[in-house]
One Martini backbone bead per residue (centre of mass of N, CA, C, O) as a GRO file, in nm:
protein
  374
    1UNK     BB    1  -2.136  -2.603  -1.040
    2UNK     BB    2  -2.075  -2.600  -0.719
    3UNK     BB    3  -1.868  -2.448  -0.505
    4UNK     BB    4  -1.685  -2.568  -0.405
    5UNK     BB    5  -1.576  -2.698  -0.704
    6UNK     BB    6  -1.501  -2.411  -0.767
    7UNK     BB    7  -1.294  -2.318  -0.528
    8UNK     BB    8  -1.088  -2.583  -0.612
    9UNK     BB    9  -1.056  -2.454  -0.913
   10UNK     BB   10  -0.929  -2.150  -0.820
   11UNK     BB   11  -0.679  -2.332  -0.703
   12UNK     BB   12  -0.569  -2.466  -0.894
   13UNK     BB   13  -0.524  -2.209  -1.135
   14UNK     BB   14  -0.374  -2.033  -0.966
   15UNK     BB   15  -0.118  -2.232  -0.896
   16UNK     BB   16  -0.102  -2.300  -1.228
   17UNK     BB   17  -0.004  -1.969  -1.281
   18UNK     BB   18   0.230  -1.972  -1.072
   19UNK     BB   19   0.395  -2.152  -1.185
   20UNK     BB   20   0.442  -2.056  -1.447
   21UNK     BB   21   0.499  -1.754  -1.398
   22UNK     BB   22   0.786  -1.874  -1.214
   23UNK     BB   23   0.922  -2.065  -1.415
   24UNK     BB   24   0.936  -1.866  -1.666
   25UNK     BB   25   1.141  -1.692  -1.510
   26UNK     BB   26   1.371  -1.934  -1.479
   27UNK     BB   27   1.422  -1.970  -1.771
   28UNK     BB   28   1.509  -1.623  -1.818
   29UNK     BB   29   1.715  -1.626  -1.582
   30UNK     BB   30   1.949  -1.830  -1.617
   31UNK     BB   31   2.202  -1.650  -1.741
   32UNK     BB   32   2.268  -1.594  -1.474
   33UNK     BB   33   2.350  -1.623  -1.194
   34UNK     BB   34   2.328  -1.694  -0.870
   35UNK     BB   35   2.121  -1.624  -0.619
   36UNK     BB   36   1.926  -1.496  -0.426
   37UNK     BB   37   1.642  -1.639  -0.313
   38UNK     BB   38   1.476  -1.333  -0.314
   39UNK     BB   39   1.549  -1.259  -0.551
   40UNK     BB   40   1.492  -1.427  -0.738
   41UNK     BB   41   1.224  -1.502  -0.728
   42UNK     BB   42   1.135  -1.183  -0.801
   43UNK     BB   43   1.239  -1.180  -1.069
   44UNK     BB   44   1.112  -1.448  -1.181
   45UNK     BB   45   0.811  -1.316  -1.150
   46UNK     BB   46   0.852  -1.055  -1.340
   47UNK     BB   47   0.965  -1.214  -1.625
   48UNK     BB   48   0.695  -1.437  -1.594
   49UNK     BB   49   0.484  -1.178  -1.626
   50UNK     BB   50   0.584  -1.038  -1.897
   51UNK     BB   51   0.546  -1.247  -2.106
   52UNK     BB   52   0.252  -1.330  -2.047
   53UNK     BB   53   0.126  -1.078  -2.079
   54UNK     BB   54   0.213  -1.026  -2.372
   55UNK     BB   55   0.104  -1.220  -2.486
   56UNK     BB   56  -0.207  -1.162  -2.388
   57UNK     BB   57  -0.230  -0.887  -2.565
   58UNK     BB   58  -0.168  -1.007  -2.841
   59UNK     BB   59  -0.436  -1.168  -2.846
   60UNK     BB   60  -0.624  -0.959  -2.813
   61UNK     BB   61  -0.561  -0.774  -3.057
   62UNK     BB   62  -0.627  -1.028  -3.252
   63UNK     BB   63  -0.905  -1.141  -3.151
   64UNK     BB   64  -0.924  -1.384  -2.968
   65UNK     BB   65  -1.016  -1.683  -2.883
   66UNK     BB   66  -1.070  -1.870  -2.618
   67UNK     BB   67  -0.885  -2.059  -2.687
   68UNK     BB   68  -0.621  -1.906  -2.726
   69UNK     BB   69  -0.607  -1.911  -2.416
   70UNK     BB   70  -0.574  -2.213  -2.340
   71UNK     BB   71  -0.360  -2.239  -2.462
   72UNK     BB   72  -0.141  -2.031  -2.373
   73UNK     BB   73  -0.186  -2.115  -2.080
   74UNK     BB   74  -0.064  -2.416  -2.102
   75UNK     BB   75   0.218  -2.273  -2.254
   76UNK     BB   76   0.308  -2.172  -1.977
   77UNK     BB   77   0.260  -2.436  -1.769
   78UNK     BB   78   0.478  -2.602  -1.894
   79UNK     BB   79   0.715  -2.413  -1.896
   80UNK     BB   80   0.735  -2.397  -1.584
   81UNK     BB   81   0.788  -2.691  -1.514
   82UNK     BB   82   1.030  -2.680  -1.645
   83UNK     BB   83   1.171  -2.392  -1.484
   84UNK     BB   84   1.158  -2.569  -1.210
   85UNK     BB   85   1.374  -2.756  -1.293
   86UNK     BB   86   1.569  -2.591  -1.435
   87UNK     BB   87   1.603  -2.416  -1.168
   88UNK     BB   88   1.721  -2.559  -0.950
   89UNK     BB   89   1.957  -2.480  -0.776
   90UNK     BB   90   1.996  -2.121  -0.877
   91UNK     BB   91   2.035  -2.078  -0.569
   92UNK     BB   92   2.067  -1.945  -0.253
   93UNK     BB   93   2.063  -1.946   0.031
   94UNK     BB   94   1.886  -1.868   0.391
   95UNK     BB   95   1.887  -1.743   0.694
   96UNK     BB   96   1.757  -1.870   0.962
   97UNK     BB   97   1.611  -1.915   1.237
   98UNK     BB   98   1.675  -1.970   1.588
   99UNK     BB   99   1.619  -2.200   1.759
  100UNK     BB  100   1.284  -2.165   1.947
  101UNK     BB  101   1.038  -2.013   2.089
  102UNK     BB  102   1.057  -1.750   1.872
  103UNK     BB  103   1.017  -1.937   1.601
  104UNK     BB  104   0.740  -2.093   1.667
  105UNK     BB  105   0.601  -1.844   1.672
  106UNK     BB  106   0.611  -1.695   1.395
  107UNK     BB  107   0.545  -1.946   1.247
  108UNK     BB  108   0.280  -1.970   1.322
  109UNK     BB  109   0.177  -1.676   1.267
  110UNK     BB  110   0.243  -1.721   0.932
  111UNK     BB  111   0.033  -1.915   0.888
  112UNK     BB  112  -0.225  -1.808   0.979
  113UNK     BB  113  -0.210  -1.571   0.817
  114UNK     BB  114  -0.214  -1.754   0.519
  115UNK     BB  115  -0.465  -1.876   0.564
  116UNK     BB  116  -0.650  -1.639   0.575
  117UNK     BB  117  -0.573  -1.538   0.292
  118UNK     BB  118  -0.678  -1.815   0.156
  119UNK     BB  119  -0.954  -1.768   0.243
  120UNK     BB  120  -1.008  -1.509   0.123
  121UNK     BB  121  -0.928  -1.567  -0.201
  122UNK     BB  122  -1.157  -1.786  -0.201
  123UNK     BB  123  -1.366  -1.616  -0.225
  124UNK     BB  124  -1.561  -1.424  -0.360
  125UNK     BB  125  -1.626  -1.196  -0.539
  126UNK     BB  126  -1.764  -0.880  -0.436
  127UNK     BB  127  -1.587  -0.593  -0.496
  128UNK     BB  128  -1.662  -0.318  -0.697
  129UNK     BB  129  -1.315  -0.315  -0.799
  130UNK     BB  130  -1.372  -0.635  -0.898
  131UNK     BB  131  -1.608  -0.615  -1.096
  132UNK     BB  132  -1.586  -0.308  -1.208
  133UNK     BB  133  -1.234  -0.323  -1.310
  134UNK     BB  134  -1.051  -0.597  -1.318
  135UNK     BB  135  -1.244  -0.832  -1.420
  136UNK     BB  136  -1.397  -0.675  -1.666
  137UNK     BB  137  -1.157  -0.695  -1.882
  138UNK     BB  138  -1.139  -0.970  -1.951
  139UNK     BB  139  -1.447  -1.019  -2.033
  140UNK     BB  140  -1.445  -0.831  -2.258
  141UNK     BB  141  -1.227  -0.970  -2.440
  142UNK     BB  142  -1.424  -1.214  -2.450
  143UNK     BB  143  -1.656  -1.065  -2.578
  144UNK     BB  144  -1.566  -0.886  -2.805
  145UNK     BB  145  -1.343  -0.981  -2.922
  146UNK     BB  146  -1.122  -0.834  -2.804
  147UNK     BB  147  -0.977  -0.563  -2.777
  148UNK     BB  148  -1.114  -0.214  -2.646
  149UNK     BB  149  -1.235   0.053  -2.620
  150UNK     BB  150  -1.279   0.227  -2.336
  151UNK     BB  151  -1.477   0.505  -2.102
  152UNK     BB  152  -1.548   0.270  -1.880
  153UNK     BB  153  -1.417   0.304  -1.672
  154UNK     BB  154  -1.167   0.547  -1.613
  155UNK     BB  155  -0.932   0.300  -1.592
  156UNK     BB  156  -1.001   0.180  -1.887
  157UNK     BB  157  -0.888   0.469  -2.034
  158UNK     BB  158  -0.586   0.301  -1.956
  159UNK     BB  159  -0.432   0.087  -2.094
  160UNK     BB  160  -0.151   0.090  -1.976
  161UNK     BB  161  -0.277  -0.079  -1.690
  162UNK     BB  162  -0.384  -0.352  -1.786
  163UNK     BB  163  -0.204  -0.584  -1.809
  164UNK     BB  164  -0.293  -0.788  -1.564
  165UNK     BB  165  -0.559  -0.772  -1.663
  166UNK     BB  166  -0.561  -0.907  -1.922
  167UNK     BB  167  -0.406  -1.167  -1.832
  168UNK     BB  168  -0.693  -1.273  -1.705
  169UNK     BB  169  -0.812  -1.387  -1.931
  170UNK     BB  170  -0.747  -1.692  -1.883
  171UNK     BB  171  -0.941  -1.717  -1.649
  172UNK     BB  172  -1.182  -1.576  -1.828
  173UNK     BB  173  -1.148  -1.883  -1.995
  174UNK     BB  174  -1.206  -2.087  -1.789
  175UNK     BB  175  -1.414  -1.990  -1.566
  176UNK     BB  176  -1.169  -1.847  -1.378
  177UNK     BB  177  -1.149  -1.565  -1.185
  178UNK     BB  178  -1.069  -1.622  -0.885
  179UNK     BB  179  -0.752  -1.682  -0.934
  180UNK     BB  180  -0.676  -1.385  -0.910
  181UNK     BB  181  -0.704  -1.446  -0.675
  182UNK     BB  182  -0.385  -1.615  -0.606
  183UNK     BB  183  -0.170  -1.450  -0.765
  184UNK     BB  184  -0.177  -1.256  -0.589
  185UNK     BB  185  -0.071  -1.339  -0.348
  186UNK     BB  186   0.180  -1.469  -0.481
  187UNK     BB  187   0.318  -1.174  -0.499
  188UNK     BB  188   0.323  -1.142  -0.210
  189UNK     BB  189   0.483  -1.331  -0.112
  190UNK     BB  190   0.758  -1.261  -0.256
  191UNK     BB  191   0.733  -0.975  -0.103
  192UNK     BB  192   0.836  -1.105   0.129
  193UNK     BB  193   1.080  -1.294   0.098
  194UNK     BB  194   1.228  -1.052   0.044
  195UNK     BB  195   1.223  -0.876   0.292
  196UNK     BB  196   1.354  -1.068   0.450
  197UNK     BB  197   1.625  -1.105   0.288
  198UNK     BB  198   1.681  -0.784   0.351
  199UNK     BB  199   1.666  -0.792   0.658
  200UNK     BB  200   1.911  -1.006   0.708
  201UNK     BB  201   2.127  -0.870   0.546
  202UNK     BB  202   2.157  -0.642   0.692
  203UNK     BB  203   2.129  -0.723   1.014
  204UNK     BB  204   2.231  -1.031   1.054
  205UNK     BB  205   1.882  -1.139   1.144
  206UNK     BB  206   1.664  -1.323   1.080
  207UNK     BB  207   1.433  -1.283   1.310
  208UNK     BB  208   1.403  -0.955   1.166
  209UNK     BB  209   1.308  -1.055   0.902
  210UNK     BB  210   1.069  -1.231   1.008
  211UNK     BB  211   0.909  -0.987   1.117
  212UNK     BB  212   0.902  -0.786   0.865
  213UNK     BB  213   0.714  -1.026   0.722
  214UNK     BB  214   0.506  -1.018   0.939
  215UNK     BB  215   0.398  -0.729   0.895
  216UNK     BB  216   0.380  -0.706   0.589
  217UNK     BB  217   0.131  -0.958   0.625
  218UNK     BB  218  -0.019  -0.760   0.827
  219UNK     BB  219  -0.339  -0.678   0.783
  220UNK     BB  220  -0.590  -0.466   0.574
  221UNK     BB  221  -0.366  -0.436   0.308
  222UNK     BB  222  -0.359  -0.743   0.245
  223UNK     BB  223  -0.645  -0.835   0.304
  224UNK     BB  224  -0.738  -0.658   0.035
  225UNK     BB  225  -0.503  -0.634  -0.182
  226UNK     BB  226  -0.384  -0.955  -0.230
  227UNK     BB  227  -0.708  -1.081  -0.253
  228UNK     BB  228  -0.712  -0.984  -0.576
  229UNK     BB  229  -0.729  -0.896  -0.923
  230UNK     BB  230  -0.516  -0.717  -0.904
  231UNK     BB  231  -0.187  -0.510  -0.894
  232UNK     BB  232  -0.088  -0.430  -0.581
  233UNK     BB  233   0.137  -0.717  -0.556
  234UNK     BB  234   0.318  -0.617  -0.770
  235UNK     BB  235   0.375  -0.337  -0.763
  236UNK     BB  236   0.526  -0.375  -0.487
  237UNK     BB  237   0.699  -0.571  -0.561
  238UNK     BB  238   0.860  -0.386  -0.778
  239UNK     BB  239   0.940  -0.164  -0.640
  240UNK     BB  240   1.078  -0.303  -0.407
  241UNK     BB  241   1.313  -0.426  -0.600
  242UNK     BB  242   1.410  -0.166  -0.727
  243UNK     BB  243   1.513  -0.013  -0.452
  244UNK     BB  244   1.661  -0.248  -0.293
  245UNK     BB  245   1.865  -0.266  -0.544
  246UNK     BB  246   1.977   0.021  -0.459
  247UNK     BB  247   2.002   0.053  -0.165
  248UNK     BB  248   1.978  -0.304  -0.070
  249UNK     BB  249   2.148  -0.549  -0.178
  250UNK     BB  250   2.361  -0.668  -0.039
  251UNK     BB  251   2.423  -1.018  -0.157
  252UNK     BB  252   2.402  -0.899  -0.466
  253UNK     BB  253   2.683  -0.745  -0.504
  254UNK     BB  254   2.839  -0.999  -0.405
  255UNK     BB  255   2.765  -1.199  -0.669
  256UNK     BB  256   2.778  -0.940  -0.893
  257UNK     BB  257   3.036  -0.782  -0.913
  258UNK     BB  258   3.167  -0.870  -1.106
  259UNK     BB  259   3.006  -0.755  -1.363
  260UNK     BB  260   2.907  -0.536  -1.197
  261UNK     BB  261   2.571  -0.355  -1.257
  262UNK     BB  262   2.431  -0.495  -1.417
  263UNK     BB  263   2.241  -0.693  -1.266
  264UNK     BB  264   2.106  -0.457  -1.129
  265UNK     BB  265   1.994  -0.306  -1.347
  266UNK     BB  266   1.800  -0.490  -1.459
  267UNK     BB  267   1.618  -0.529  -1.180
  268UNK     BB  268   1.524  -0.236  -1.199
  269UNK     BB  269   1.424  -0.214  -1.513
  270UNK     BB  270   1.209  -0.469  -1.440
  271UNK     BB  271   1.039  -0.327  -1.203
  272UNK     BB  272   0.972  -0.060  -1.323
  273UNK     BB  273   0.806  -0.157  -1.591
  274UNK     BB  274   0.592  -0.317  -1.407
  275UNK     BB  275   0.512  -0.111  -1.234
  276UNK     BB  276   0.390   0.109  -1.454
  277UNK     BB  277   0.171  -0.104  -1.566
  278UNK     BB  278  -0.009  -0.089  -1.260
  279UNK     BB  279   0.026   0.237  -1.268
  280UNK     BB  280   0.043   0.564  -1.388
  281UNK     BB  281   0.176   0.679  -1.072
  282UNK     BB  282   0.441   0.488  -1.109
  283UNK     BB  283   0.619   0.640  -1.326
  284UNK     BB  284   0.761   0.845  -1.188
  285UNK     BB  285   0.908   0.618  -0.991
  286UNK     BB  286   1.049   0.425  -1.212
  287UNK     BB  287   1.198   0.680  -1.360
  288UNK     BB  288   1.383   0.705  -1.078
  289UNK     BB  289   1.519   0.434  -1.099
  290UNK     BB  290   1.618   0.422  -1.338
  291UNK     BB  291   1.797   0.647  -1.349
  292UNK     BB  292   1.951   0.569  -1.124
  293UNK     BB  293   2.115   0.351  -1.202
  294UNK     BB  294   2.214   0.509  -1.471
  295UNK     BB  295   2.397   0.681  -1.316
  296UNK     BB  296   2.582   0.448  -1.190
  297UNK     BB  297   2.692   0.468  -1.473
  298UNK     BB  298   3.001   0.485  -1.709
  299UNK     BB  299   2.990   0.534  -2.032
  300UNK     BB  300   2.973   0.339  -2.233
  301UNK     BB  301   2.792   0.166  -2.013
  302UNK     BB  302   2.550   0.340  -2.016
  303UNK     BB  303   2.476   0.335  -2.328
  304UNK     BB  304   2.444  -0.025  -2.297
  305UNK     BB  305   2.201   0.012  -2.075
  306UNK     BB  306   2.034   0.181  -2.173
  307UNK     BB  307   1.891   0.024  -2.385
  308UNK     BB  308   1.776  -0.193  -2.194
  309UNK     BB  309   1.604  -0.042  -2.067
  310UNK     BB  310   1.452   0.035  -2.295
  311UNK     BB  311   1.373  -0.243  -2.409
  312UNK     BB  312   1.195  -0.333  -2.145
  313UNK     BB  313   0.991  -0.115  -2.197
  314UNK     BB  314   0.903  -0.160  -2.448
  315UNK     BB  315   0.787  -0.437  -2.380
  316UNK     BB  316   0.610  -0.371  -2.130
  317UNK     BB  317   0.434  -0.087  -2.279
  318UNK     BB  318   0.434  -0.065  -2.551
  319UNK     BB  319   0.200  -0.225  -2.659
  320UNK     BB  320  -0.043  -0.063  -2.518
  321UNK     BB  321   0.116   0.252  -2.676
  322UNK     BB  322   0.035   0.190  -2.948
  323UNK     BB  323  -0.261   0.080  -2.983
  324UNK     BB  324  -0.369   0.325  -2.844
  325UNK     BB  325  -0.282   0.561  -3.056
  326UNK     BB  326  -0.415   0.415  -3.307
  327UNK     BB  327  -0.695   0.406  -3.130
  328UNK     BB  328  -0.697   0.711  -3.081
  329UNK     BB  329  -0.427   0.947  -3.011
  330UNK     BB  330  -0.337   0.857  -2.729
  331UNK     BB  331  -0.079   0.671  -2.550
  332UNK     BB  332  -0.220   0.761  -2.261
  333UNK     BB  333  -0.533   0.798  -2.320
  334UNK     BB  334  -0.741   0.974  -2.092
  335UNK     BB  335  -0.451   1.063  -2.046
  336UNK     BB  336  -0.328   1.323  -2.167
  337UNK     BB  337  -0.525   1.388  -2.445
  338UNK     BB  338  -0.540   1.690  -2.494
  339UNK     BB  339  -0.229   1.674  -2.565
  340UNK     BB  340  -0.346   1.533  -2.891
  341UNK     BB  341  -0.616   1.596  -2.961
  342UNK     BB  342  -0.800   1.451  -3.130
  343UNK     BB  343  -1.005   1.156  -2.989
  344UNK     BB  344  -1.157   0.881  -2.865
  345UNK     BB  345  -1.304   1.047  -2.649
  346UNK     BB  346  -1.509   1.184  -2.416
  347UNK     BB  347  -1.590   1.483  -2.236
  348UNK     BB  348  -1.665   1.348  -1.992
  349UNK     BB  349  -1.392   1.216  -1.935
  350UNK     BB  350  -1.173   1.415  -1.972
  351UNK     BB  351  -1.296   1.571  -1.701
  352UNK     BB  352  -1.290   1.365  -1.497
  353UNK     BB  353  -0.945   1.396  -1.552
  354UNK     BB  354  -0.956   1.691  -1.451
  355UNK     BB  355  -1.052   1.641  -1.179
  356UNK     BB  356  -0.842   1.436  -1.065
  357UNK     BB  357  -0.579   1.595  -1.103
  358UNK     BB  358  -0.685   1.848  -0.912
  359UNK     BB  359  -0.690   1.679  -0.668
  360UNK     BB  360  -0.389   1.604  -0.681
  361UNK     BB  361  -0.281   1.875  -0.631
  362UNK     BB  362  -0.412   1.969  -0.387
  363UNK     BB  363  -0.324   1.696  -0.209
  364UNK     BB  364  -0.036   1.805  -0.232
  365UNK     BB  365  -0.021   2.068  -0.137
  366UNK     BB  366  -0.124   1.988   0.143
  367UNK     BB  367   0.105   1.808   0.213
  368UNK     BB  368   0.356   1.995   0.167
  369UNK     BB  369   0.260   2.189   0.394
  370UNK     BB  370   0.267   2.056   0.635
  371UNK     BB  371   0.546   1.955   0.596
  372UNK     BB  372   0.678   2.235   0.657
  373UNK     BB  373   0.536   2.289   0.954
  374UNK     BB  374   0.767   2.071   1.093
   0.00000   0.00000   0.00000
């Protein structure tokens, strides 16, 4: 195949991706109230990439081969286009900006920005933490028949942290695996989106709601980290939906106050344990995002939510932190393995992680001091 044509192909196939993940999660989140639509969009996504990569995960463990994620990859996208139609005006519309010459100004702008961006997630991979540490995990997976401890690279010695890589195993199962940088960058559209949406809210201003989506969509940050396979457009996703329903709710507290703070607390939870699951330094944000959501809850209902919370992050972080227990001895990989005795990781890993540990906590004390002195 020409690269023409395999550009195409990773295009195609990275699109019925997005199709899939999002559609797929508008079928789970249908018994919702009606929401905005930058709520939508972001839930949609979050719920839609949690059962597939579970899906694709419980496939690694069991050895499939390539064609069982090929299945699964298709009843992905079936479900998506179901998920997509049965899921129509399921939301709210968004207040646009007054038509004007500033109006054609920044969405022209915002046009070549997301040209450009998908002109670089359309190129070859060719970054070496793309080649050797977010790619590397799919093709493992097919390549051992199946999830396996790895030791090196040392992120790969966290299989906790790998779920997204996991899921890309469907791409390096079709042939595409650059398809995951259009996934990826799909993820980052949503949380611009997203971004409008709560600060057209918060401003009562579409125009500044415009201004701030294209400012987090312009620059090195997204340009290089939005259009790689790796979770950084995700995880960033994850963050912001789980503080912004805390801080700042805008309409969404006003379409589910009768319901109470459920609706908001679901979002929390499922934003953290999503966050959580693409880098292990993102859990203890994660954790205070769950904590203060149901801080805000009494009585019963603490209790009966608090429950929810468990069930949503054992679904999204379990399976491979039971995994990773049974075949190393440590829940949580090369990462705290010290502190479970006897495991499966070599010293020469262990040490690793244990000076990565102290440059970070050198590099925290550093900034602590820094900040104290202003």
């Amino acid at each position: 195949m020409d690269s023409s044509a395999n550009v195409i192909l990773n295009l195609f196939v990275g699109i019925l991706g997005l199709i899939g993940i999002s559609g797929l999660g508008r079928l789970l989140i249908r018994p919702l109230r009606p929401l905005p639509l930058h709520w939508y969009t972001s839930l949609a996504m979050l719920a839609g990439f949690a059962v597939s990569s579970v899906s694709v995960q419980c496939l690694a463990m069991a050895g499939s081969e390539r064609i069982g994620f090929r299945v699964l990859g298709t009843g992905i996208v079936v479900l998506g286009l179901a998920g997509l139609w049965i899921g129509r005006k399921r939301y709210l519309s968004l207040p646009r900006p007054q038509a004007g010459p500033s109006r054609i100004f920044t969405c022209s702008f915002v046009c070549i920005v997301l040209a450009v961006l998908v002109l670089i997630a359309l190129a070859p991979s060719t970054k070496i933490d793309e080649l050797y540490y977010h790619m590397l995990v799919g093709r493992r997976v097919l390549d051992d028949h199946g999830l396996r401890i790895y030791q090196l690279p040392y992120e790969q010695a966290i299989v906790l942290q790998m779920g997204y890589q996991i899921a890309e195993t469907v791409f390096h199962a079709t042939n595409t695996a650059d398809a995951g940088n259009i996934l990826s960058l799909g993820f980052g559209m949503a949380l611009w989106i997203l971004i409008y949406g709560v600060v057209t809210e918060e401003t009562e201003s579409a125009e500044l709601g415009l201004v701030a989506a294209l400012t987090g969509a312009v620059g090195m940050y997204p340009a290089v980290w939005y259009v790689t396979a790796g979770p950084h457009a995700l995880g960033d996703l994850a963050t912001f939906t789980g503080v912004a329903a805390l801080f700042l709710p805008g309409g969404l507290s006003k379409v589910v106050n009768n319901t109470g703070n459920k609706t908001r607390s679901f979002i929390c939870f499922l934003a953290a344990a999503c966050a959580a699951s693409t880098k292990i330094s993102l859990v203890p944000v994660a954790v205070v995002i769950t904590s203060a959501a149901l801080f805000g809850l009494k009585g019963a209902a603490r209790m009966k939510i608090g429950a929810v919370a468990a069930g949503l992050w054992f679904f999204v972080m379990g399976p491979l932190v039971i995994w990773t227990y049974i075949h190393t001895g440590s829940p949580f990989g090369a990462a705290f393995a010290q502190l479970f005795g006897q495991t499966a990781y070599q010293p020469t890993v262990l040490q690793a992680w244990r000076t990565l540990a102290g440059s970070v906590r050198r590099d925290w004390a550093t900034l602590c001091t820094l900040s104290s002195s202003f």
